[in-house]
Amino acid sequence: EFVPVGDIDNLQVIRLSVKKASGENIIEVVDRVEDVIDAFPLPSDASVLLTGDQSEQVEILVEDLENNIIAGILFVIVVLLFFLGVRNAALVGLAIPLSMFLSFLVFAAMGQTLNFIILFSLIIALGMLVDNAVVIIENIYRFREEGYGPWEAARRGTAEVGGAVAASTATTVAAFAPMLLWPGIIGEFMGYMPLTLIVTLSCSLFVALIINPVVTGYLMKTDAETRGSSDEAPARRGFQLRDANGRVPRGRKIGLAAVAFTALIVGIANWKTLVFLAIAIPALVALFAYVLSPAHERFASETVPRMTARYRTFLAWMLQRDYSVRRPMLRNTLALGAFTAGFVLLIAGAVLNALAAPAGFLLIAPGLLALVVGVLGILFHALESAYLGGRTSVKLGLGFGAIVVALIVALSLSGRITYGPGGEGGVALVLELVALPIVIVLAGLAGVVFGGRRQRKTTSFGQPYLVLTDNRARLLTGTLATLVAIFALFAVAPTGTEFFPTTDPNRIIITAEAPIGTTIERSNEVADDVFNRVQGLVDGDQATASNTKNVATSVGIGGDAAFGGGS
C-alpha cells in the first residue's frame, strides 16, 4: 500500500527509476510496477512514493477526450432533434454508436489499441457519421409521406440515394487515403488519424445502407400516422403507458424491461453514470418538449419557406445576364479566362521544365503574365461589384466588421493577441483582420457618393453595370477576389506558424553543476542550498504550493529527464 509522505523535510530515500520500452503501453507498465511493489516484502516502517508518473497525464488526456466525445454526441443529438424531430433523430442517432462499435471491432481485428490520436479522430468523424444516415432516412420518410408502405419506402428510398451516398463517402475516404503513406516518425504518430477516419466512415456507410433501412422499416411513422389522422390538428402528447383498452402492450413491456435491465447494469458498473443519466435523460426530454419542438415547428413552417424564397430570388439574380452590349464576352470572361489560362500554362510549364529544362520557361513566362492580368481583373471586378452595391455594400461591410471586432476582442481577452512591447504580431494581426471590411465599406461609400451623380448604365433587366453584365461572372470574381485578398493580407501581416503550441510544463528540472574535483560533501551542501531555495519559493506562493506534488534531489549521480536514475 502506498503511504504519502506528510512532511516536507528532505528525507533520505532509495529511488528506483523505471522506463518503459519503446512501443509498450505506459499504463500497463505502471500497473505491473505497482503489482511488483505490492508483492515485494518491504520493511514495516518503509513508505513508498511514486514520482514522475507519466501515465497520469495519459489517463487524464484519454478521459478528457472521452468526455469530449460524449459531449459531442449530446450536441449532435440536440441538433438532430431540432431539425428532424424526435423519431427521425433517434433513427439517425442510432448510426453513431453502431458505427463506433463496428469501428472498434475492425480495430480489434487489425490488432490496433485505442490511443489519444484515435480518440481525437473519432471526435472529427463524429459529425460525419450521421451524414449518410440523414440522407437515407429523410429520403425514406419522403416515400412514406407519398403513401408507400414501410418496407417498400425503405427499399425505394435507399436505392434512390444509395449510390450518391456511397460516392460521397468514397470521395471523403479518398482524400484521407494518401495520409496513410505519411513517412517518418510524424507519419507513424499521425497515421492513426486517417486510418480511424477511413474505418469509421466506411462503417457508417455500412450502417446507413444495411442497418438503418431495416430499423426504419420497423419504427418509422409519418406525422399523420403519429397523430392518427392527417386531418387532426397537431398536439403534443405525453408518453402513454397503457393503450385505449387500459392494457400495457407487449412491446412496451419489453421496452420497459430492457430499460430497467440496462439501468441495473449501469448502476452496478458505475452509480455516478446512472445518476447522470437519470438526470440528463429527463432534462433532454423536457428540453425537446418545451424548447426544441416549438423551435423546430417555427423553423419548419416559417424560417425554411422564407429561406427558400430568398434562395430562389438569389438564383434568379445570379442567372441574369445581358449580352446585348458591345463586346460582351470580352467584358465578362477576360479576367476569369486570363486567370484560368495562367494556371494552366504554369502547370504545363512546370511539367515541361521537369522533362526538358529550361524549355518550360516558354510557357511559364506567358503563364505568369496571364495570371497577373487575371488577378488584377478579378480584384477590379470585385471592387466594381462593391461600388455598384452602394448602401448594401456598406451594410455588409459594417456587419462583417462587427464580426471581426468581436473576434478581435475575444482573442485579446483570451491572450491570443498581445499588444505593447513584444506584441507587434498582435497589431499586425488586427490590421490584417480589419483591412477587408474597411475596403468593402469604402467601396460602398464611393458608390453612394459618386454613383448617384450621373445616370449609370443599366442592363436589359435594370441592373446597373460598369463592365460586367453577367451576374455569374460577378459571383465568381467576387469569390476569387476574397481568396486573393486572404493570401495578400496574410503576406502583408503574417501571424507565424508553429508545429505545436506552447504549453506550461508539468515538471521542472534544475541542474546544478560544481567545478570538476568538488567533493561529494560540498556537492551535497550545494544541492541542499538549492532545495531550500526552491522550498522557499514554493512556500511563498499558495498557488505554487497547491500545484506542487513533490520535490526530489539527487547528488553525485548522472541524471536524466525523468527525475533521476542513471549511473
Coordinates of C-alpha atoms in Angstrom, one line a residue:
E1 CA 0.0 0.0 0.0
F2 CA 1.3 3.4 -0.9
V3 CA 1.7 5.8 2.1
P4 CA 2.0 9.5 1.2
V5 CA 4.9 11.4 2.9
G6 CA 3.3 14.1 5.1
D7 CA 6.2 16.4 5.9
I8 CA 8.4 18.5 3.7
D9 CA 11.8 17.5 5.1
N10 CA 14.5 16.5 2.6
L11 CA 14.3 12.8 3.6
Q12 CA 16.9 10.2 2.7
V13 CA 15.4 7.8 0.1
I14 CA 16.3 5.0 -2.2
R15 CA 15.0 5.9 -5.6
L16 CA 14.3 3.5 -8.5
S17 CA 13.7 4.9 -12.0
V18 CA 11.6 2.7 -14.3
K19 CA 11.4 3.5 -18.0
K20 CA 9.1 1.6 -20.5
A21 CA 10.5 0.0 -23.6
S22 CA 9.7 1.7 -26.9
G23 CA 6.3 0.8 -28.2
E24 CA 5.0 -0.5 -24.9
N25 CA 1.8 0.7 -23.1
I26 CA 2.8 3.0 -20.3
I27 CA -0.4 2.4 -18.3
E28 CA 0.2 -1.3 -18.4
V29 CA 3.8 -0.8 -17.4
V30 CA 2.8 1.3 -14.4
D31 CA 0.2 -1.3 -13.3
R32 CA 2.8 -4.0 -13.4
V33 CA 5.3 -1.9 -11.5
E34 CA 2.7 -1.3 -8.8
D35 CA 1.9 -5.1 -8.6
V36 CA 5.6 -5.8 -8.1
I37 CA 5.9 -3.2 -5.4
D38 CA 2.8 -4.6 -3.6
A39 CA 4.3 -8.1 -3.7
F40 CA 7.7 -7.0 -2.5
P41 CA 8.5 -7.7 1.2
L42 CA 9.3 -4.1 2.3
P43 CA 10.1 -3.3 6.0
S44 CA 7.1 -2.4 8.1
D45 CA 8.2 1.2 8.6
A46 CA 9.0 1.8 4.9
S47 CA 7.0 4.3 2.8
V48 CA 6.6 4.2 -1.0
L49 CA 6.1 7.3 -3.0
L50 CA 5.6 7.4 -6.8
T51 CA 7.0 10.5 -8.6
G52 CA 7.0 11.5 -12.2
D53 CA 4.3 9.0 -13.2
Q54 CA 3.7 10.0 -16.8
S55 CA 0.8 7.6 -17.1
E56 CA -1.3 10.1 -15.1
Q57 CA -1.1 12.6 -17.9
V58 CA -2.0 9.9 -20.5
E59 CA -5.0 8.8 -18.4
I60 CA -6.2 12.5 -17.9
L61 CA -5.8 13.1 -21.7
V62 CA -7.8 10.0 -22.6
E63 CA -10.5 10.9 -20.0
D64 CA -10.8 14.4 -21.4
L65 CA -11.1 13.0 -25.0
E66 CA -13.8 10.5 -23.8
N67 CA -15.7 13.4 -22.2
N68 CA -15.4 15.4 -25.3
I69 CA -16.8 12.5 -27.4
I70 CA -19.8 12.2 -25.0
A71 CA -20.4 15.9 -25.1
G72 CA -20.1 15.9 -28.9
I73 CA -22.7 13.1 -29.1
L74 CA -25.1 15.1 -26.9
F75 CA -24.7 18.2 -29.1
V76 CA -25.2 16.1 -32.3
I77 CA -28.4 14.7 -30.8
V78 CA -29.7 18.1 -29.9
V79 CA -29.1 19.4 -33.4
L80 CA -30.8 16.3 -34.9
L81 CA -33.8 16.8 -32.5
F82 CA -34.1 20.4 -33.7
F83 CA -34.0 19.6 -37.5
L84 CA -35.6 16.2 -37.7
G85 CA -37.9 15.7 -34.7
V86 CA -37.6 13.0 -32.0
R87 CA -38.4 9.9 -34.1
N88 CA -36.2 10.6 -37.1
A89 CA -33.5 12.0 -34.8
A90 CA -33.5 8.7 -32.8
L91 CA -33.2 6.7 -36.1
V92 CA -30.3 8.9 -37.3
G93 CA -28.6 9.0 -33.9
L94 CA -28.6 5.2 -33.9
A95 CA -25.8 5.4 -36.5
I96 CA -23.4 6.9 -34.0
P97 CA -23.0 4.1 -31.5
L98 CA -23.4 1.4 -34.2
S99 CA -20.6 2.9 -36.4
M100 CA -18.3 3.3 -33.4
F101 CA -18.9 -0.2 -32.2
L102 CA -18.2 -1.6 -35.7
S103 CA -15.1 0.6 -35.9
F104 CA -13.9 -0.9 -32.6
L105 CA -14.4 -4.4 -33.9
V106 CA -12.4 -3.5 -37.0
F107 CA -9.6 -2.1 -34.9
A108 CA -9.6 -5.2 -32.7
A109 CA -9.4 -7.4 -35.8
M110 CA -6.4 -5.3 -37.0
G111 CA -4.7 -5.5 -33.7
Q112 CA -4.9 -1.8 -33.0
T113 CA -5.3 -0.5 -29.5
L114 CA -7.0 2.8 -28.6
N115 CA -4.8 5.8 -28.2
F116 CA -5.4 9.5 -27.9
I117 CA -4.9 10.1 -31.7
I118 CA -7.7 7.5 -32.4
L119 CA -10.0 9.1 -29.9
F120 CA -9.3 12.6 -31.2
S121 CA -10.0 11.3 -34.7
L122 CA -13.4 9.9 -33.5
I123 CA -14.3 13.5 -32.5
I124 CA -13.5 14.7 -36.0
A125 CA -15.6 11.8 -37.5
L126 CA -18.5 12.3 -35.1
G127 CA -20.3 14.9 -37.2
M128 CA -19.7 13.0 -40.4
L129 CA -21.1 9.7 -39.0
V130 CA -24.7 10.9 -39.3
D131 CA -24.4 12.4 -42.8
N132 CA -25.2 9.2 -44.7
A133 CA -28.0 8.2 -42.2
V134 CA -29.6 11.7 -42.5
V135 CA -29.8 11.5 -46.3
I136 CA -31.2 7.9 -46.4
I137 CA -33.7 8.3 -43.6
E138 CA -35.0 11.6 -44.9
N139 CA -35.5 10.0 -48.3
I140 CA -37.3 7.0 -46.8
Y141 CA -39.5 9.4 -44.9
R142 CA -40.4 11.2 -48.2
F143 CA -41.6 7.9 -49.7
R144 CA -43.6 7.2 -46.6
E145 CA -45.3 10.5 -47.0
E146 CA -46.1 9.7 -50.6
G147 CA -48.1 6.7 -49.4
Y148 CA -45.7 3.8 -49.8
G149 CA -45.5 1.0 -47.2
P150 CA -42.7 0.9 -44.7
W151 CA -40.6 -1.8 -46.4
E152 CA -41.3 -0.5 -49.9
A153 CA -40.4 3.0 -48.8
A154 CA -37.1 1.7 -47.2
R155 CA -36.2 -0.2 -50.4
R156 CA -37.0 2.7 -52.8
G157 CA -35.5 5.4 -50.5
T158 CA -32.3 3.6 -50.0
A159 CA -31.9 2.5 -53.7
E160 CA -32.5 6.1 -54.9
V161 CA -29.7 7.8 -53.0
G162 CA -27.5 4.8 -52.1
G163 CA -25.1 5.3 -55.0
A164 CA -24.8 9.0 -54.3
V165 CA -24.2 8.4 -50.6
A166 CA -21.6 5.7 -51.4
A167 CA -19.8 8.1 -53.8
S168 CA -19.8 10.9 -51.3
T169 CA -18.3 8.7 -48.6
A170 CA -15.7 7.4 -51.1
T171 CA -14.6 10.9 -52.0
T172 CA -14.0 11.7 -48.3
V173 CA -12.2 8.4 -47.7
A174 CA -10.1 9.0 -50.8
A175 CA -9.0 12.4 -49.5
F176 CA -7.5 10.8 -46.4
A177 CA -6.1 7.7 -48.1
P178 CA -2.7 9.3 -49.1
M179 CA -2.1 10.3 -45.5
L180 CA -1.7 6.5 -44.7
L181 CA 1.6 6.7 -46.6
W182 CA 2.9 9.6 -44.5
P183 CA 6.6 8.8 -43.9
G184 CA 8.9 9.2 -40.9
I185 CA 8.2 9.5 -37.2
I186 CA 5.5 12.0 -37.7
G187 CA 3.8 9.6 -40.1
E188 CA 3.9 6.8 -37.5
F189 CA 2.4 9.3 -35.0
M190 CA -0.3 10.8 -37.1
G191 CA -1.1 7.8 -39.3
Y192 CA -3.8 6.8 -36.8
M193 CA -5.9 9.8 -37.8
P194 CA -6.6 8.9 -41.5
L195 CA -6.9 5.2 -40.6
T196 CA -9.5 6.0 -38.0
L197 CA -11.5 8.3 -40.3
I198 CA -11.4 5.8 -43.1
V199 CA -12.5 2.9 -40.9
T200 CA -15.2 4.9 -39.2
L201 CA -16.7 6.5 -42.3
S202 CA -16.7 3.1 -44.0
C203 CA -18.6 1.6 -41.0
S204 CA -21.0 4.5 -41.1
L205 CA -21.8 3.8 -44.8
F206 CA -22.4 0.1 -43.9
V207 CA -24.8 1.2 -41.1
A208 CA -26.6 3.7 -43.3
L209 CA -27.1 1.3 -46.3
I210 CA -27.8 -2.0 -44.4
I211 CA -28.9 -1.4 -40.8
N212 CA -30.7 1.9 -40.9
P213 CA -33.3 0.9 -43.6
V214 CA -34.2 -2.2 -41.7
V215 CA -34.7 -0.3 -38.4
T216 CA -36.5 2.4 -40.3
G217 CA -39.0 -0.1 -41.8
Y218 CA -39.9 -1.2 -38.3
L219 CA -40.0 2.1 -36.4
M220 CA -40.6 5.0 -38.8
K221 CA -44.0 6.7 -38.8
T222 CA -45.1 9.9 -40.6
D223 CA -46.7 12.8 -38.7
A224 CA -50.1 11.8 -39.9
E225 CA -49.6 8.2 -38.6
T226 CA -48.4 9.6 -35.2
R227 CA -51.4 11.8 -34.8
G228 CA -53.8 9.1 -36.0
S229 CA -55.1 11.1 -39.0
S230 CA -53.7 13.7 -41.3
D231 CA -56.7 15.9 -40.7
E232 CA -56.2 16.1 -36.9
A233 CA -54.5 19.2 -35.6
P234 CA -51.0 18.5 -34.3
A235 CA -50.8 18.3 -30.5
R236 CA -48.0 17.5 -28.1
R237 CA -48.8 14.2 -26.4
G238 CA -47.0 12.7 -23.4
F239 CA -45.9 9.1 -23.1
Q240 CA -48.9 6.8 -22.7
L241 CA -48.1 3.6 -20.8
R242 CA -51.5 1.9 -21.4
D243 CA -53.5 1.8 -24.6
A244 CA -57.2 2.7 -25.1
N245 CA -58.3 -0.6 -23.5
G246 CA -56.3 0.1 -20.4
R247 CA -53.7 -2.6 -21.1
V248 CA -50.0 -2.3 -21.4
P249 CA -48.9 -3.5 -24.9
R250 CA -46.3 -6.3 -25.0
G251 CA -43.8 -4.1 -26.9
R252 CA -43.9 -1.5 -24.2
K253 CA -43.4 -4.2 -21.5
I254 CA -40.4 -5.5 -23.3
G255 CA -39.1 -1.9 -23.8
L256 CA -39.5 -1.1 -20.1
A257 CA -37.9 -4.3 -19.0
A258 CA -34.9 -3.6 -21.3
V259 CA -34.6 -0.1 -19.9
A260 CA -34.7 -1.4 -16.3
F261 CA -32.1 -4.1 -17.0
T262 CA -29.8 -1.6 -18.7
A263 CA -30.2 0.8 -15.7
L264 CA -29.3 -2.1 -13.4
I265 CA -26.2 -2.9 -15.3
V266 CA -25.1 0.7 -15.5
G267 CA -25.8 1.2 -11.8
I268 CA -23.7 -1.8 -10.8
A269 CA -20.8 -0.7 -13.1
N270 CA -20.9 3.0 -12.0
W271 CA -23.6 4.5 -9.9
K272 CA -22.4 8.0 -10.9
T273 CA -23.2 7.3 -14.5
L274 CA -26.6 6.1 -13.6
V275 CA -27.3 9.2 -11.6
F276 CA -26.1 11.3 -14.5
L277 CA -28.3 9.5 -17.0
A278 CA -31.3 9.7 -14.6
I279 CA -30.9 13.5 -14.6
A280 CA -29.8 14.0 -18.2
I281 CA -32.5 12.0 -20.0
P282 CA -35.5 13.7 -18.4
A283 CA -33.7 17.1 -18.9
L284 CA -33.2 16.2 -22.6
V285 CA -36.9 15.2 -22.9
A286 CA -38.0 18.4 -21.2
L287 CA -35.6 20.4 -23.5
F288 CA -37.2 18.9 -26.6
A289 CA -40.8 19.2 -25.4
Y290 CA -40.6 22.9 -24.3
V291 CA -37.7 24.3 -26.4
L292 CA -36.6 22.3 -29.4
S293 CA -40.0 21.1 -30.5
P294 CA -41.6 24.6 -30.7
A295 CA -38.5 26.0 -32.3
H296 CA -38.5 23.1 -34.8
E297 CA -42.1 23.8 -35.7
R298 CA -41.4 27.5 -36.2
F299 CA -38.2 26.7 -38.2
A300 CA -40.1 24.3 -40.5
S301 CA -43.2 26.4 -41.0
E302 CA -41.7 29.9 -41.2
T303 CA -37.9 30.0 -41.5
V304 CA -37.4 27.3 -44.1
P305 CA -40.0 28.8 -46.6
R306 CA -38.6 32.3 -46.1
M307 CA -35.0 31.0 -46.7
T308 CA -36.2 29.1 -49.7
A309 CA -37.9 32.2 -51.2
R310 CA -34.7 34.2 -50.6
Y311 CA -32.6 31.5 -52.2
R312 CA -34.9 31.4 -55.3
T313 CA -34.5 35.2 -55.5
F314 CA -30.7 34.8 -55.3
L315 CA -30.7 32.1 -58.0
A316 CA -32.9 34.3 -60.3
W317 CA -30.5 37.2 -59.8
M318 CA -27.4 35.0 -60.3
L319 CA -28.7 33.7 -63.7
Q320 CA -29.4 37.1 -65.1
R321 CA -27.1 38.3 -67.9
D322 CA -27.2 40.8 -70.7
Y323 CA -25.1 40.1 -73.8
S324 CA -26.7 42.9 -75.9
V325 CA -23.8 45.3 -75.0
R326 CA -20.7 45.8 -77.0
R327 CA -18.0 43.0 -76.7
P328 CA -20.0 41.1 -74.0
M329 CA -17.7 38.0 -74.0
L330 CA -14.6 40.2 -73.5
R331 CA -16.3 42.1 -70.7
N332 CA -17.4 39.1 -68.8
T333 CA -14.7 36.5 -69.4
L334 CA -11.4 38.3 -69.7
A335 CA -10.4 38.2 -66.1
L336 CA -11.6 34.7 -65.4
G337 CA -10.2 33.4 -68.7
A338 CA -6.8 35.0 -68.1
F339 CA -6.7 33.6 -64.5
T340 CA -7.5 30.1 -65.7
A341 CA -5.1 30.3 -68.7
G342 CA -2.3 31.4 -66.4
F343 CA -2.8 28.5 -64.1
V344 CA -2.9 26.0 -66.9
L345 CA 0.2 27.5 -68.6
L346 CA 2.1 27.5 -65.3
I347 CA 1.3 23.8 -64.6
A348 CA 2.2 22.9 -68.2
G349 CA 5.4 24.9 -68.0
A350 CA 6.4 23.1 -64.7
V351 CA 5.8 19.7 -66.4
L352 CA 7.8 20.7 -69.5
N353 CA 10.6 22.1 -67.3
A354 CA 10.9 18.8 -65.5
L355 CA 11.1 16.9 -68.8
A356 CA 13.4 19.3 -70.7
A357 CA 14.7 22.2 -68.7
P358 CA 14.8 25.2 -69.3
A359 CA 12.2 24.8 -72.1
G360 CA 9.4 25.3 -69.6
F361 CA 10.2 29.0 -69.5
L362 CA 8.4 29.4 -72.8
L363 CA 5.1 28.5 -71.1
I364 CA 5.9 29.9 -67.6
A365 CA 6.6 33.5 -68.7
P366 CA 3.2 34.0 -70.6
G367 CA 1.5 32.0 -67.8
L368 CA 2.7 34.5 -65.1
L369 CA 1.7 37.4 -67.3
A370 CA -1.8 35.9 -67.8
L371 CA -2.1 35.1 -64.1
V372 CA -1.2 38.7 -63.1
V373 CA -3.8 40.1 -65.6
G374 CA -6.4 37.7 -64.3
V375 CA -5.8 38.6 -60.6
L376 CA -5.9 42.3 -61.3
G377 CA -9.1 41.9 -63.3
I378 CA -10.7 39.9 -60.6
L379 CA -9.8 42.5 -57.9
F380 CA -11.2 45.2 -60.2
H381 CA -14.5 43.4 -60.8
A382 CA -14.8 42.7 -57.0
L383 CA -14.4 46.4 -56.3
E384 CA -16.8 47.2 -59.1
S385 CA -19.5 45.0 -57.5
A386 CA -18.9 46.6 -54.1
Y387 CA -19.1 50.0 -55.7
L388 CA -22.4 49.2 -57.5
G389 CA -23.8 47.7 -54.3
G390 CA -23.7 51.2 -52.6
R391 CA -25.6 51.1 -49.3
T392 CA -25.9 47.4 -49.4
S393 CA -22.1 47.0 -49.6
V394 CA -21.8 49.5 -46.7
K395 CA -24.2 47.4 -44.6
L396 CA -22.4 44.1 -45.5
G397 CA -19.0 45.7 -44.7
L398 CA -20.2 47.0 -41.4
G399 CA -21.8 43.7 -40.4
F400 CA -18.6 41.9 -41.4
G401 CA -16.6 44.4 -39.5
A402 CA -18.7 43.9 -36.3
I403 CA -18.0 40.2 -36.5
V404 CA -14.2 40.9 -36.9
V405 CA -14.2 43.3 -34.0
A406 CA -16.0 40.7 -31.8
L407 CA -13.4 38.2 -32.8
I408 CA -10.5 40.6 -32.0
V409 CA -12.0 41.3 -28.6
A410 CA -12.4 37.6 -27.9
L411 CA -8.8 36.8 -29.0
S412 CA -7.5 39.7 -26.9
L413 CA -9.3 38.6 -23.7
S414 CA -8.0 35.1 -24.2
G415 CA -4.4 36.3 -24.6
R416 CA -4.1 35.1 -28.2
I417 CA -3.4 38.7 -29.3
T418 CA -0.9 40.8 -27.3
Y419 CA -0.1 44.5 -27.6
G420 CA 2.6 46.8 -26.5
P421 CA 6.3 45.9 -26.3
G422 CA 6.9 42.5 -27.9
G423 CA 3.3 42.4 -29.2
E424 CA 4.0 43.7 -32.7
G425 CA 2.5 40.5 -34.1
G426 CA -0.8 41.3 -32.4
V427 CA -1.0 44.7 -34.1
A428 CA -0.3 43.1 -37.5
L429 CA -3.0 40.5 -36.9
V430 CA -5.5 43.2 -36.0
L431 CA -4.6 45.2 -39.2
E432 CA -5.0 42.0 -41.2
L433 CA -8.4 41.3 -39.8
V434 CA -9.9 44.8 -40.3
A435 CA -8.5 45.6 -43.7
L436 CA -11.0 43.6 -45.8
P437 CA -14.2 45.1 -44.1
I438 CA -12.7 48.6 -44.4
V439 CA -12.1 48.1 -48.2
I440 CA -15.7 46.9 -48.7
V441 CA -17.2 49.8 -46.7
L442 CA -15.0 52.4 -48.6
A443 CA -16.0 50.9 -52.0
G444 CA -19.7 51.0 -51.0
L445 CA -19.4 54.6 -49.8
A446 CA -17.8 55.6 -53.1
G447 CA -20.8 54.1 -54.9
V448 CA -23.2 56.1 -52.7
V449 CA -21.3 59.3 -53.2
F450 CA -20.3 59.2 -56.9
G451 CA -22.8 56.7 -58.3
G452 CA -25.8 59.0 -58.0
R453 CA -24.2 62.0 -59.7
R454 CA -24.7 60.6 -63.2
Q455 CA -27.2 58.3 -64.8
R456 CA -25.5 54.9 -64.6
K457 CA -25.8 52.5 -67.5
T458 CA -28.2 49.6 -66.8
T459 CA -28.7 46.2 -68.4
S460 CA -31.8 44.9 -70.0
F461 CA -33.1 43.7 -66.6
G462 CA -32.4 47.0 -64.9
Q463 CA -29.1 46.1 -63.2
P464 CA -26.5 48.9 -63.2
Y465 CA -23.1 48.0 -64.6
L466 CA -19.7 49.4 -65.3
V467 CA -18.0 46.5 -67.1
L468 CA -19.6 43.1 -66.2
T469 CA -23.1 42.4 -67.5
D470 CA -23.3 38.7 -66.4
N471 CA -24.1 38.1 -62.7
R472 CA -22.5 34.7 -62.8
A473 CA -19.2 36.4 -63.6
R474 CA -19.8 38.8 -60.7
L475 CA -20.3 35.9 -58.3
L476 CA -17.2 34.0 -59.5
T477 CA -14.9 37.1 -59.5
G478 CA -16.2 38.1 -56.0
T479 CA -15.4 34.6 -54.6
L480 CA -11.9 34.5 -56.2
A481 CA -11.2 38.1 -55.1
T482 CA -11.9 37.0 -51.5
L483 CA -9.4 34.2 -51.9
V484 CA -6.8 36.6 -53.3
A485 CA -7.4 39.1 -50.5
I486 CA -6.9 36.4 -47.8
F487 CA -3.5 35.5 -49.3
A488 CA -2.5 39.1 -49.8
L489 CA -3.4 40.1 -46.2
F490 CA -1.6 37.2 -44.8
A491 CA 1.5 38.1 -46.8
V492 CA 1.4 41.7 -45.6
A493 CA 0.8 40.7 -41.9
P494 CA 1.8 37.1 -41.3
T495 CA 0.8 35.6 -38.0
G496 CA 3.6 33.0 -37.9
T497 CA 3.3 29.2 -37.6
E498 CA 4.3 26.7 -35.0
F499 CA 4.2 22.9 -35.1
F500 CA 2.9 22.5 -31.5
P501 CA 1.5 25.3 -29.3
T502 CA 3.5 26.4 -26.2
T503 CA 2.2 24.8 -23.0
D504 CA 3.1 25.1 -19.4
P505 CA 5.5 22.2 -18.2
N506 CA 4.2 19.7 -15.7
R507 CA 7.7 19.0 -14.4
I508 CA 10.6 21.4 -13.7
I509 CA 14.2 20.1 -13.5
I510 CA 17.1 22.1 -12.1
T511 CA 20.6 21.0 -12.8
A512 CA 23.4 22.4 -10.6
E513 CA 27.0 21.7 -11.6
A514 CA 30.1 22.3 -9.5
P515 CA 33.7 22.6 -10.8
I516 CA 35.5 19.4 -11.6
G517 CA 37.1 18.0 -8.4
T518 CA 34.4 19.2 -6.0
T519 CA 33.9 16.7 -3.2
I520 CA 30.7 14.9 -2.7
E521 CA 30.1 16.6 0.6
R522 CA 30.4 20.0 -1.0
S523 CA 28.1 18.9 -3.8
N524 CA 25.6 17.8 -1.2
E525 CA 25.7 21.2 0.5
V526 CA 25.1 22.9 -2.8
A527 CA 22.2 20.6 -3.5
D528 CA 20.8 21.3 0.0
D529 CA 21.0 25.0 -0.6
V530 CA 19.2 24.7 -4.0
F531 CA 16.5 22.6 -2.3
N532 CA 16.0 25.2 0.4
R533 CA 15.7 28.0 -2.2
V534 CA 13.1 26.0 -4.2
Q535 CA 11.2 25.2 -1.0
G536 CA 11.2 28.9 -0.1
L537 CA 9.7 29.8 -3.5
V538 CA 7.0 27.1 -3.0
D539 CA 6.1 28.2 0.5
G540 CA 6.0 31.9 -0.6
D541 CA 3.1 31.4 -3.0
Q542 CA -0.1 29.4 -2.1
A543 CA -0.9 28.7 -5.7
T544 CA 2.5 27.2 -6.3
A545 CA 2.3 25.2 -3.2
S546 CA -1.1 23.7 -4.1
N547 CA 0.2 22.7 -7.5
T548 CA 3.5 21.2 -6.3
K549 CA 3.3 17.4 -5.7
N550 CA 6.8 16.6 -4.6
V551 CA 10.4 17.7 -4.8
A552 CA 13.2 15.1 -5.3
T553 CA 17.0 15.8 -5.1
S554 CA 19.8 13.6 -6.4
V555 CA 23.5 14.2 -5.6
G556 CA 26.5 12.6 -7.2
I557 CA 24.8 10.7 -10.0
G558 CA 24.2 11.1 -13.7
G559 CA 20.6 12.3 -14.0
D560 CA 18.1 12.0 -16.9
A561 CA 14.9 13.8 -17.8
A562 CA 12.7 11.5 -15.7
F563 CA 13.7 12.7 -12.2
G564 CA 16.9 10.8 -11.5
G565 CA 18.2 7.4 -12.5
G566 CA 21.4 6.8 -14.3
S567 CA 24.9 5.7 -13.2

